Amino acid sequence: MDQYAVFGSPIKHSKSPRIHSLFAQETQQNLAYKAQLVPAEKFETAVKDFFTAGGKGLNCTVPLKELAWQYADTLTERATLSKAVNTLVRQKDGSILGDNTDGIGLVSDLMINNNVLIKQKRILILGAGGASRGIILPLQNESPREIVIANRTVSKAETLAQEFSHKGKITASSYQDLAGQSFDLILNATSASLSGDLPPLAEGLLAEKGSCYDLAYANEPTAFVNWAEKQGAIKNLDGLGMLVEQAAEAFYLWRQVRPDTQPIIALLESERA
Ligand code: ATR
């Protein structure tokens, strides 16, 4: 049976084994997918062992995405720019391809699952860490009017904006300087949500009929989801759909078969309700 796995630390609560086994059932693919606790210092040995034993593909999560980026023999363009890899694919010649399916997972969840438009829209990304870096190019590929990256440490947002400026209009801002502007779509890519925190966001940032998306997800609404509710977001989403969609894209890279994601998102939604 073809072997797949997700490596990370911590890994116990990963939903990936569940999602991939649902995909495998649905598409009648014969494969095994397990979660393995791999701390950063063990990454290289663990990946080598996995592929030497015949493993076909890996997902890498916190804190391994940058290491996976370094490890891959070749990278897709979106992985190159994101400087992070969440999917490793063993190719026919034995070499390892690195991709990052997080951004396309977000875009699919927005556009296909939730009818949120990106083309010609003004988009605000909160945060300038790895999560932001992973979503910028796939968003730019959908031709937004403009992307603004806001971050507590503005210099990090500036660096990021510069790196992606050849792909579309993108600028950096502090949170304070956002006051008076409005955005059609606000994406929270900070790690603040996880500790129940919020960046300092002015009132009025969300345009009428605007939508919000928290890349993080939890069983309870995150601080950002609660904020978005108060702002009257027409679509107020968290990262569960993105999680399933990034997995579907990895599954497609490995198996060349595209699972139907919507029933699986609905199932996971019903379980957390
Ligand atoms: P990740 O890989 O999840 O993006 P990261 O690279 O550590 O993690 O980046 C975390 C992001 O969340 C950063 O943009 C960070 O802002 P700074 O660069 O200014 O540190 C942001 N962040 C974390 N906690 C925050 C908080 N309480 N308020 C605002 N931004 C926060």
PDB file of C-alpha atoms and ligand atoms in Angstrom:
ATOM      1  CA  MET A   1       0.000   0.000   0.000  1.00  0.00           C
ATOM      2  CA  ASP A   2       1.328   3.486  -0.827  1.00  0.00           C
ATOM      3  CA  GLN A   3       2.532   5.293   2.282  1.00  0.00           C
ATOM      4  CA  TYR A   4       1.952   8.969   3.153  1.00  0.00           C
ATOM      5  CA  ALA A   5       2.408  10.915   6.375  1.00  0.00           C
ATOM      6  CA  VAL A   6       2.309  14.290   8.053  1.00  0.00           C
ATOM      7  CA  PHE A   7       5.360  15.316  10.089  1.00  0.00           C
ATOM      8  CA  GLY A   8       5.263  18.033  12.719  1.00  0.00           C
ATOM      9  CA  SER A   9       5.601  18.880  16.381  1.00  0.00           C
ATOM     10  CA  PRO A  10       3.129  18.895  18.032  1.00  0.00           C
ATOM     11  CA  ILE A  11       1.160  16.505  15.807  1.00  0.00           C
ATOM     12  CA  LYS A  12      -1.329  14.694  18.051  1.00  0.00           C
ATOM     13  CA  HIS A  13      -4.298  16.896  17.153  1.00  0.00           C
ATOM     14  CA  SER A  14      -3.625  16.981  13.410  1.00  0.00           C
ATOM     15  CA  LYS A  15      -6.759  16.447  11.345  1.00  0.00           C
ATOM     16  CA  SER A  16      -4.725  15.472   8.275  1.00  0.00           C
ATOM     17  CA  PRO A  17      -4.835  11.647   8.754  1.00  0.00           C
ATOM     18  CA  ARG A  18      -8.618  11.844   9.071  1.00  0.00           C
ATOM     19  CA  ILE A  19      -8.994  14.126   6.046  1.00  0.00           C
ATOM     20  CA  HIS A  20      -6.740  12.006   3.820  1.00  0.00           C
ATOM     21  CA  SER A  21      -8.406   8.763   4.812  1.00  0.00           C
ATOM     22  CA  LEU A  22     -11.794  10.332   3.960  1.00  0.00           C
ATOM     23  CA  PHE A  23     -10.343  11.408   0.588  1.00  0.00           C
ATOM     24  CA  ALA A  24      -8.981   7.898  -0.002  1.00  0.00           C
ATOM     25  CA  GLN A  25     -12.349   6.309   0.811  1.00  0.00           C
ATOM     26  CA  GLU A  26     -14.227   8.739  -1.364  1.00  0.00           C
ATOM     27  CA  THR A  27     -11.938   8.316  -4.387  1.00  0.00           C
ATOM     28  CA  GLN A  28     -11.300   4.592  -3.778  1.00  0.00           C
ATOM     29  CA  GLN A  29      -7.564   5.056  -3.541  1.00  0.00           C
ATOM     30  CA  ASN A  30      -5.625   2.420  -1.665  1.00  0.00           C
ATOM     31  CA  LEU A  31      -3.219   4.274   0.620  1.00  0.00           C
ATOM     32  CA  ALA A  32      -2.108   4.702   4.215  1.00  0.00           C
ATOM     33  CA  TYR A  33      -1.563   8.125   5.840  1.00  0.00           C
ATOM     34  CA  LYS A  34      -0.221   8.538   9.355  1.00  0.00           C
ATOM     35  CA  ALA A  35       0.835  11.361  11.667  1.00  0.00           C
ATOM     36  CA  GLN A  36       4.392  11.275  12.992  1.00  0.00           C
ATOM     37  CA  LEU A  37       5.883  13.434  15.734  1.00  0.00           C
ATOM     38  CA  VAL A  38       9.051  14.918  14.233  1.00  0.00           C
ATOM     39  CA  PRO A  39      10.879  17.772  15.978  1.00  0.00           C
ATOM     40  CA  ALA A  40      13.016  20.085  13.826  1.00  0.00           C
ATOM     41  CA  GLU A  41      16.322  18.489  14.799  1.00  0.00           C
ATOM     42  CA  LYS A  42      15.113  15.067  13.608  1.00  0.00           C
ATOM     43  CA  PHE A  43      13.576  16.330  10.372  1.00  0.00           C
ATOM     44  CA  GLU A  44      16.265  15.386   7.888  1.00  0.00           C
ATOM     45  CA  THR A  45      16.750  11.842   9.187  1.00  0.00           C
ATOM     46  CA  ALA A  46      13.006  11.253   9.434  1.00  0.00           C
ATOM     47  CA  VAL A  47      12.378  12.405   5.843  1.00  0.00           C
ATOM     48  CA  LYS A  48      15.257  10.346   4.472  1.00  0.00           C
ATOM     49  CA  ASP A  49      14.062   7.255   6.341  1.00  0.00           C
ATOM     50  CA  PHE A  50      10.523   7.779   5.113  1.00  0.00           C
ATOM     51  CA  PHE A  51      11.424   8.074   1.441  1.00  0.00           C
ATOM     52  CA  THR A  52      14.090   5.342   1.601  1.00  0.00           C
ATOM     53  CA  ALA A  53      11.411   3.004   2.930  1.00  0.00           C
ATOM     54  CA  GLY A  54       9.365   3.742  -0.218  1.00  0.00           C
ATOM     55  CA  GLY A  55       7.116   6.545   1.118  1.00  0.00           C
ATOM     56  CA  LYS A  56       5.332   8.414  -1.682  1.00  0.00           C
ATOM     57  CA  GLY A  57       4.534  11.779  -0.159  1.00  0.00           C
ATOM     58  CA  LEU A  58       4.700  13.889   2.971  1.00  0.00           C
ATOM     59  CA  ASN A  59       2.951  16.832   4.502  1.00  0.00           C
ATOM     60  CA  CYS A  60       5.032  19.035   6.769  1.00  0.00           C
ATOM     61  CA  THR A  61       3.573  21.347   9.360  1.00  0.00           C
ATOM     62  CA  VAL A  62       4.844  23.543  12.210  1.00  0.00           C
ATOM     63  CA  PRO A  63       7.824  23.879  12.764  1.00  0.00           C
ATOM     64  CA  LEU A  64       9.069  22.036   9.650  1.00  0.00           C
ATOM     65  CA  LYS A  65       7.826  23.994   6.634  1.00  0.00           C
ATOM     66  CA  GLU A  66      11.026  26.014   6.166  1.00  0.00           C
ATOM     67  CA  LEU A  67      13.169  22.895   6.586  1.00  0.00           C
ATOM     68  CA  ALA A  68      11.067  21.083   3.996  1.00  0.00           C
ATOM     69  CA  TRP A  69      11.620  24.044   1.662  1.00  0.00           C
ATOM     70  CA  GLN A  70      15.387  23.619   2.064  1.00  0.00           C
ATOM     71  CA  TYR A  71      15.178  19.849   1.689  1.00  0.00           C
ATOM     72  CA  ALA A  72      13.272  19.628  -1.611  1.00  0.00           C
ATOM     73  CA  ASP A  73      15.309  18.986  -4.785  1.00  0.00           C
ATOM     74  CA  THR A  74      12.965  21.141  -6.853  1.00  0.00           C
ATOM     75  CA  LEU A  75      10.282  23.663  -5.920  1.00  0.00           C
ATOM     76  CA  THR A  76       7.135  24.965  -7.572  1.00  0.00           C
ATOM     77  CA  GLU A  77       7.032  28.740  -8.123  1.00  0.00           C
ATOM     78  CA  ARG A  78       4.520  29.247  -5.319  1.00  0.00           C
ATOM     79  CA  ALA A  79       6.734  27.270  -2.946  1.00  0.00           C
ATOM     80  CA  THR A  80       9.859  29.175  -4.015  1.00  0.00           C
ATOM     81  CA  LEU A  81       8.283  32.532  -3.163  1.00  0.00           C
ATOM     82  CA  SER A  82       6.585  31.346   0.002  1.00  0.00           C
ATOM     83  CA  LYS A  83       9.888  29.990   1.378  1.00  0.00           C
ATOM     84  CA  ALA A  84       7.852  27.216   2.970  1.00  0.00           C
ATOM     85  CA  VAL A  85       6.812  23.756   1.824  1.00  0.00           C
ATOM     86  CA  ASN A  86       3.846  21.832   3.213  1.00  0.00           C
ATOM     87  CA  THR A  87       3.900  19.014   0.631  1.00  0.00           C
ATOM     88  CA  LEU A  88       6.769  16.809  -0.532  1.00  0.00           C
ATOM     89  CA  VAL A  89       6.229  14.534  -3.514  1.00  0.00           C
ATOM     90  CA  ARG A  90       8.498  11.688  -4.484  1.00  0.00           C
ATOM     91  CA  GLN A  91       8.787  11.786  -8.246  1.00  0.00           C
ATOM     92  CA  LYS A  92       9.357   8.926 -10.683  1.00  0.00           C
ATOM     93  CA  ASP A  93      13.113   9.590 -10.880  1.00  0.00           C
ATOM     94  CA  GLY A  94      13.326   9.484  -7.070  1.00  0.00           C
ATOM     95  CA  SER A  95      13.845  13.238  -6.655  1.00  0.00           C
ATOM     96  CA  ILE A  96      11.710  15.181  -4.185  1.00  0.00           C
ATOM     97  CA  LEU A  97       9.439  18.001  -5.321  1.00  0.00           C
ATOM     98  CA  GLY A  98       8.403  20.635  -2.761  1.00  0.00           C
ATOM     99  CA  ASP A  99       5.121  22.531  -3.071  1.00  0.00           C
ATOM    100  CA  ASN A 100       3.073  24.820  -0.879  1.00  0.00           C
ATOM    101  CA  THR A 101      -0.656  24.158  -1.214  1.00  0.00           C
ATOM    102  CA  ASP A 102      -1.789  26.471   1.602  1.00  0.00           C
ATOM    103  CA  GLY A 103      -2.441  29.504  -0.591  1.00  0.00           C
ATOM    104  CA  ILE A 104      -4.319  27.659  -3.304  1.00  0.00           C
ATOM    105  CA  GLY A 105      -6.289  25.954  -0.513  1.00  0.00           C
ATOM    106  CA  LEU A 106      -7.321  29.375   0.804  1.00  0.00           C
ATOM    107  CA  VAL A 107      -8.220  30.640  -2.679  1.00  0.00           C
ATOM    108  CA  SER A 108     -10.326  27.537  -3.424  1.00  0.00           C
ATOM    109  CA  ASP A 109     -12.159  27.843  -0.133  1.00  0.00           C
ATOM    110  CA  LEU A 110     -12.852  31.532  -0.758  1.00  0.00           C
ATOM    111  CA  MET A 111     -13.818  31.389  -4.415  1.00  0.00           C
ATOM    112  CA  ILE A 112     -15.300  27.938  -4.967  1.00  0.00           C
ATOM    113  CA  ASN A 113     -16.782  27.017  -1.614  1.00  0.00           C
ATOM    114  CA  ASN A 114     -17.895  30.469  -0.488  1.00  0.00           C
ATOM    115  CA  ASN A 115     -18.290  32.592  -3.633  1.00  0.00           C
ATOM    116  CA  VAL A 116     -16.000  35.289  -2.259  1.00  0.00           C
ATOM    117  CA  LEU A 117     -14.583  37.289  -5.164  1.00  0.00           C
ATOM    118  CA  ILE A 118     -10.918  38.312  -5.317  1.00  0.00           C
ATOM    119  CA  LYS A 119     -10.669  39.890  -8.761  1.00  0.00           C
ATOM    120  CA  GLN A 120     -10.488  43.697  -8.545  1.00  0.00           C
ATOM    121  CA  LYS A 121     -10.997  43.613  -4.760  1.00  0.00           C
ATOM    122  CA  ARG A 122      -8.955  45.420  -2.092  1.00  0.00           C
ATOM    123  CA  ILE A 123      -7.463  42.835   0.226  1.00  0.00           C
ATOM    124  CA  LEU A 124      -5.942  43.374   3.656  1.00  0.00           C
ATOM    125  CA  ILE A 125      -3.637  40.718   5.098  1.00  0.00           C
ATOM    126  CA  LEU A 126      -2.944  40.955   8.846  1.00  0.00           C
ATOM    127  CA  GLY A 127       0.485  39.610   9.780  1.00  0.00           C
ATOM    128  CA  ALA A 128       3.759  39.200   7.910  1.00  0.00           C
ATOM    129  CA  GLY A 129       5.009  35.798   9.055  1.00  0.00           C
ATOM    130  CA  GLY A 130       5.121  32.429   7.336  1.00  0.00           C
ATOM    131  CA  ALA A 131       1.344  32.112   7.058  1.00  0.00           C
ATOM    132  CA  SER A 132       1.127  35.407   5.111  1.00  0.00           C
ATOM    133  CA  ARG A 133       4.027  34.530   2.855  1.00  0.00           C
ATOM    134  CA  GLY A 134       2.296  31.266   1.894  1.00  0.00           C
ATOM    135  CA  ILE A 135      -0.896  32.881   0.580  1.00  0.00           C
ATOM    136  CA  ILE A 136       0.273  35.979  -1.303  1.00  0.00           C
ATOM    137  CA  LEU A 137       1.121  34.564  -4.752  1.00  0.00           C
ATOM    138  CA  PRO A 138      -2.062  32.458  -5.119  1.00  0.00           C
ATOM    139  CA  LEU A 139      -4.079  35.569  -4.147  1.00  0.00           C
ATOM    140  CA  GLN A 140      -2.149  37.729  -6.632  1.00  0.00           C
ATOM    141  CA  ASN A 141      -2.859  35.156  -9.356  1.00  0.00           C
ATOM    142  CA  GLU A 142      -6.572  36.024  -8.998  1.00  0.00           C
ATOM    143  CA  SER A 143      -5.912  39.693  -9.914  1.00  0.00           C
ATOM    144  CA  PRO A 144      -7.021  41.670  -6.854  1.00  0.00           C
ATOM    145  CA  ARG A 145      -6.952  45.466  -7.243  1.00  0.00           C
ATOM    146  CA  GLU A 146      -4.493  45.751  -4.370  1.00  0.00           C
ATOM    147  CA  ILE A 147      -3.088  43.835  -1.425  1.00  0.00           C
ATOM    148  CA  VAL A 148      -2.050  45.646   1.768  1.00  0.00           C
ATOM    149  CA  ILE A 149      -0.039  43.769   4.397  1.00  0.00           C
ATOM    150  CA  ALA A 150      -0.308  45.191   7.902  1.00  0.00           C
ATOM    151  CA  ASN A 151       1.993  44.079  10.669  1.00  0.00           C
ATOM    152  CA  ARG A 152       3.017  45.093  14.186  1.00  0.00           C
ATOM    153  CA  THR A 153       6.633  45.036  13.016  1.00  0.00           C
ATOM    154  CA  VAL A 154       6.181  47.115   9.856  1.00  0.00           C
ATOM    155  CA  SER A 155       9.629  46.308   8.451  1.00  0.00           C
ATOM    156  CA  LYS A 156       8.585  42.646   8.043  1.00  0.00           C
ATOM    157  CA  ALA A 157       5.526  43.707   6.050  1.00  0.00           C
ATOM    158  CA  GLU A 158       7.723  45.954   3.897  1.00  0.00           C
ATOM    159  CA  THR A 159      10.136  43.123   3.116  1.00  0.00           C
ATOM    160  CA  LEU A 160       7.269  40.859   2.158  1.00  0.00           C
ATOM    161  CA  ALA A 161       5.623  43.497  -0.051  1.00  0.00           C
ATOM    162  CA  GLN A 162       8.915  44.042  -1.863  1.00  0.00           C
ATOM    163  CA  GLU A 163       9.397  40.330  -2.522  1.00  0.00           C
ATOM    164  CA  PHE A 164       5.995  40.023  -4.207  1.00  0.00           C
ATOM    165  CA  SER A 165       5.765  43.433  -5.886  1.00  0.00           C
ATOM    166  CA  HIS A 166       6.685  42.027  -9.317  1.00  0.00           C
ATOM    167  CA  LYS A 167       3.491  39.950  -9.217  1.00  0.00           C
ATOM    168  CA  GLY A 168       0.924  42.687  -8.530  1.00  0.00           C
ATOM    169  CA  LYS A 169       0.182  45.832  -6.512  1.00  0.00           C
ATOM    170  CA  ILE A 170       1.147  45.156  -2.907  1.00  0.00           C
ATOM    171  CA  THR A 171       2.071  47.592  -0.124  1.00  0.00           C
ATOM    172  CA  ALA A 172       2.912  47.487   3.587  1.00  0.00           C
ATOM    173  CA  SER A 173       1.327  49.364   6.477  1.00  0.00           C
ATOM    174  CA  SER A 174       1.273  49.686  10.224  1.00  0.00           C
ATOM    175  CA  TYR A 175      -2.064  48.964  11.928  1.00  0.00           C
ATOM    176  CA  GLN A 176      -2.479  52.646  12.832  1.00  0.00           C
ATOM    177  CA  ASP A 177      -2.026  53.834   9.252  1.00  0.00           C
ATOM    178  CA  LEU A 178      -4.916  51.650   8.073  1.00  0.00           C
ATOM    179  CA  ALA A 179      -7.419  54.025   9.726  1.00  0.00           C
ATOM    180  CA  GLY A 180      -9.744  55.579   7.167  1.00  0.00           C
ATOM    181  CA  GLN A 181      -9.215  52.861   4.549  1.00  0.00           C
ATOM    182  CA  SER A 182     -11.641  50.102   3.676  1.00  0.00           C
ATOM    183  CA  PHE A 183     -11.170  46.591   2.331  1.00  0.00           C
ATOM    184  CA  ASP A 184     -13.430  44.082   0.604  1.00  0.00           C
ATOM    185  CA  LEU A 185     -11.651  41.137   2.176  1.00  0.00           C
ATOM    186  CA  ILE A 186      -9.653  41.003   5.411  1.00  0.00           C
ATOM    187  CA  LEU A 187      -7.520  37.913   6.058  1.00  0.00           C
ATOM    188  CA  ASN A 188      -6.073  37.226   9.482  1.00  0.00           C
ATOM    189  CA  ALA A 189      -2.695  35.518   9.092  1.00  0.00           C
ATOM    190  CA  THR A 190      -1.304  36.509  12.500  1.00  0.00           C
ATOM    191  CA  SER A 191      -0.777  33.910  15.183  1.00  0.00           C
ATOM    192  CA  ALA A 192      -2.625  36.252  17.590  1.00  0.00           C
ATOM    193  CA  SER A 193      -5.943  34.400  17.309  1.00  0.00           C
ATOM    194  CA  LEU A 194      -4.536  31.262  18.848  1.00  0.00           C
ATOM    195  CA  SER A 195      -3.863  33.103  22.093  1.00  0.00           C
ATOM    196  CA  GLY A 196      -7.226  34.889  21.935  1.00  0.00           C
ATOM    197  CA  ASP A 197      -5.576  38.175  20.871  1.00  0.00           C
ATOM    198  CA  LEU A 198      -6.343  40.584  18.060  1.00  0.00           C
ATOM    199  CA  PRO A 199      -4.167  43.105  16.235  1.00  0.00           C
ATOM    200  CA  PRO A 200      -5.325  46.679  16.964  1.00  0.00           C
ATOM    201  CA  LEU A 201      -7.898  47.172  14.195  1.00  0.00           C
ATOM    202  CA  ALA A 202      -9.731  50.449  13.628  1.00  0.00           C
ATOM    203  CA  GLU A 203     -13.495  50.528  13.106  1.00  0.00           C
ATOM    204  CA  GLY A 204     -14.659  50.830   9.534  1.00  0.00           C
ATOM    205  CA  LEU A 205     -11.855  48.804   7.926  1.00  0.00           C
ATOM    206  CA  LEU A 206     -14.287  46.335   6.393  1.00  0.00           C
ATOM    207  CA  ALA A 207     -16.168  47.630   3.372  1.00  0.00           C
ATOM    208  CA  GLU A 208     -19.923  47.188   3.160  1.00  0.00           C
ATOM    209  CA  LYS A 209     -20.597  43.601   1.979  1.00  0.00           C
ATOM    210  CA  GLY A 210     -16.971  42.772   2.791  1.00  0.00           C
ATOM    211  CA  SER A 211     -15.815  39.360   4.002  1.00  0.00           C
ATOM    212  CA  CYS A 212     -13.341  38.150   6.623  1.00  0.00           C
ATOM    213  CA  TYR A 213     -11.243  34.993   6.837  1.00  0.00           C
ATOM    214  CA  ASP A 214      -9.184  33.744   9.759  1.00  0.00           C
ATOM    215  CA  LEU A 215      -6.496  31.328   8.538  1.00  0.00           C
ATOM    216  CA  ALA A 216      -6.549  29.744  11.982  1.00  0.00           C
ATOM    217  CA  TYR A 217      -9.430  27.596  13.147  1.00  0.00           C
ATOM    218  CA  ALA A 218     -10.651  26.332  16.475  1.00  0.00           C
ATOM    219  CA  ASN A 219     -13.734  24.653  17.843  1.00  0.00           C
ATOM    220  CA  GLU A 220     -14.851  27.982  19.301  1.00  0.00           C
ATOM    221  CA  PRO A 221     -14.985  31.210  17.236  1.00  0.00           C
ATOM    222  CA  THR A 222     -11.566  32.925  17.264  1.00  0.00           C
ATOM    223  CA  ALA A 223     -11.068  36.512  18.480  1.00  0.00           C
ATOM    224  CA  PHE A 224     -10.867  37.598  14.835  1.00  0.00           C
ATOM    225  CA  VAL A 225     -14.091  35.783  13.897  1.00  0.00           C
ATOM    226  CA  ASN A 226     -15.816  37.612  16.776  1.00  0.00           C
ATOM    227  CA  TRP A 227     -14.399  40.926  15.557  1.00  0.00           C
ATOM    228  CA  ALA A 228     -15.570  40.197  11.996  1.00  0.00           C
ATOM    229  CA  GLU A 229     -19.061  39.429  13.287  1.00  0.00           C
ATOM    230  CA  LYS A 230     -19.214  42.869  14.917  1.00  0.00           C
ATOM    231  CA  GLN A 231     -18.048  44.495  11.686  1.00  0.00           C
ATOM    232  CA  GLY A 232     -20.968  42.879   9.843  1.00  0.00           C
ATOM    233  CA  ALA A 233     -18.869  40.634   7.581  1.00  0.00           C
ATOM    234  CA  ILE A 234     -21.120  39.106   4.939  1.00  0.00           C
ATOM    235  CA  LYS A 235     -18.958  35.968   4.926  1.00  0.00           C
ATOM    236  CA  ASN A 236     -17.122  35.292   8.173  1.00  0.00           C
ATOM    237  CA  LEU A 237     -14.928  32.235   7.732  1.00  0.00           C
ATOM    238  CA  ASP A 238     -12.160  30.428   9.530  1.00  0.00           C
ATOM    239  CA  GLY A 239      -9.433  28.106   8.306  1.00  0.00           C
ATOM    240  CA  LEU A 240     -11.238  24.764   8.396  1.00  0.00           C
ATOM    241  CA  GLY A 241     -12.135  24.937   4.701  1.00  0.00           C
ATOM    242  CA  MET A 242      -8.584  25.972   3.827  1.00  0.00           C
ATOM    243  CA  LEU A 243      -7.252  23.014   5.803  1.00  0.00           C
ATOM    244  CA  VAL A 244      -9.339  20.587   3.768  1.00  0.00           C
ATOM    245  CA  GLU A 245      -8.571  22.338   0.468  1.00  0.00           C
ATOM    246  CA  GLN A 246      -4.782  22.415   1.008  1.00  0.00           C
ATOM    247  CA  ALA A 247      -5.017  18.691   1.774  1.00  0.00           C
ATOM    248  CA  ALA A 248      -7.033  18.072  -1.413  1.00  0.00           C
ATOM    249  CA  GLU A 249      -4.376  19.853  -3.461  1.00  0.00           C
ATOM    250  CA  ALA A 250      -1.646  17.696  -1.874  1.00  0.00           C
ATOM    251  CA  PHE A 251      -3.744  14.574  -2.525  1.00  0.00           C
ATOM    252  CA  TYR A 252      -4.052  15.636  -6.167  1.00  0.00           C
ATOM    253  CA  LEU A 253      -0.271  16.118  -6.452  1.00  0.00           C
ATOM    254  CA  TRP A 254       0.303  12.630  -5.075  1.00  0.00           C
ATOM    255  CA  ARG A 255      -2.539  10.691  -6.723  1.00  0.00           C
ATOM    256  CA  GLN A 256      -3.632  12.822  -9.714  1.00  0.00           C
ATOM    257  CA  VAL A 257      -7.170  12.405  -8.405  1.00  0.00           C
ATOM    258  CA  ARG A 258      -9.200  15.312  -7.046  1.00  0.00           C
ATOM    259  CA  PRO A 259     -11.424  14.504  -4.063  1.00  0.00           C
ATOM    260  CA  ASP A 260     -14.796  16.202  -3.619  1.00  0.00           C
ATOM    261  CA  THR A 261     -14.039  18.462  -0.648  1.00  0.00           C
ATOM    262  CA  GLN A 262     -17.440  19.915   0.177  1.00  0.00           C
ATOM    263  CA  PRO A 263     -18.947  16.842   1.903  1.00  0.00           C
ATOM    264  CA  ILE A 264     -15.777  16.505   3.966  1.00  0.00           C
ATOM    265  CA  ILE A 265     -15.801  20.163   5.042  1.00  0.00           C
ATOM    266  CA  ALA A 266     -19.477  19.742   5.940  1.00  0.00           C
ATOM    267  CA  LEU A 267     -18.689  16.635   7.987  1.00  0.00           C
ATOM    268  CA  LEU A 268     -15.875  18.351   9.929  1.00  0.00           C
ATOM    269  CA  GLU A 269     -18.093  21.428  10.447  1.00  0.00           C
ATOM    270  CA  SER A 270     -20.866  19.254  11.861  1.00  0.00           C
ATOM    271  CA  GLU A 271     -18.440  17.528  14.212  1.00  0.00           C
ATOM    272  CA  ARG A 272     -17.241  20.772  15.721  1.00  0.00           C
ATOM    273  CA  ALA A 273     -20.790  22.043  16.126  1.00  0.00           C
TER     274      ALA A 273
HETATM  275  P1  ATR B   1       3.311  32.051  11.203  1.00  0.00           P
HETATM  276  O1  ATR B   1       4.252  31.106  10.544  1.00  0.00           O
HETATM  277  O2  ATR B   1       2.107  31.419  11.843  1.00  0.00           O
HETATM  278  O3  ATR B   1       2.928  33.188  10.316  1.00  0.00           O
HETATM  279  P2  ATR B   1       5.210  33.732  12.515  1.00  0.00           P
HETATM  280  O4  ATR B   1       6.092  33.663  11.338  1.00  0.00           O
HETATM  281  O5  ATR B   1       5.791  33.625  13.894  1.00  0.00           O
HETATM  282  O6  ATR B   1       4.105  32.612  12.464  1.00  0.00           O
HETATM  283  O7  ATR B   1       4.378  35.089  12.405  1.00  0.00           O
HETATM  284  C1  ATR B   1       3.408  35.441  13.343  1.00  0.00           C
HETATM  285  C2  ATR B   1       2.708  36.718  12.868  1.00  0.00           C
HETATM  286  O8  ATR B   1       1.666  37.049  13.805  1.00  0.00           O
HETATM  287  C3  ATR B   1       3.618  37.924  12.799  1.00  0.00           C
HETATM  288  O9  ATR B   1       3.172  38.745  11.735  1.00  0.00           O
HETATM  289  C4  ATR B   1       3.367  38.595  14.159  1.00  0.00           C
HETATM  290  O10 ATR B   1       3.632  39.984  14.166  1.00  0.00           O
HETATM  291  P3  ATR B   1       5.146  40.539  14.382  1.00  0.00           P
HETATM  292  O11 ATR B   1       5.894  40.199  13.125  1.00  0.00           O
HETATM  293  O12 ATR B   1       5.007  41.972  14.589  1.00  0.00           O
HETATM  294  O13 ATR B   1       5.664  39.787  15.582  1.00  0.00           O
HETATM  295  C5  ATR B   1       1.892  38.358  14.309  1.00  0.00           C
HETATM  296  N1  ATR B   1       1.406  38.408  15.684  1.00  0.00           N
HETATM  297  C6  ATR B   1       1.569  37.481  16.664  1.00  0.00           C
HETATM  298  N2  ATR B   1       0.947  37.844  17.790  1.00  0.00           N
HETATM  299  C7  ATR B   1       0.354  39.057  17.539  1.00  0.00           C
HETATM  300  C8  ATR B   1      -0.456  39.959  18.304  1.00  0.00           C
HETATM  301  N3  ATR B   1      -0.787  39.692  19.579  1.00  0.00           N
HETATM  302  N4  ATR B   1      -0.860  41.103  17.705  1.00  0.00           N
HETATM  303  C9  ATR B   1      -0.538  41.375  16.418  1.00  0.00           C
HETATM  304  N5  ATR B   1       0.214  40.559  15.642  1.00  0.00           N
HETATM  305  C10 ATR B   1       0.656  39.420  16.197  1.00  0.00           C
END
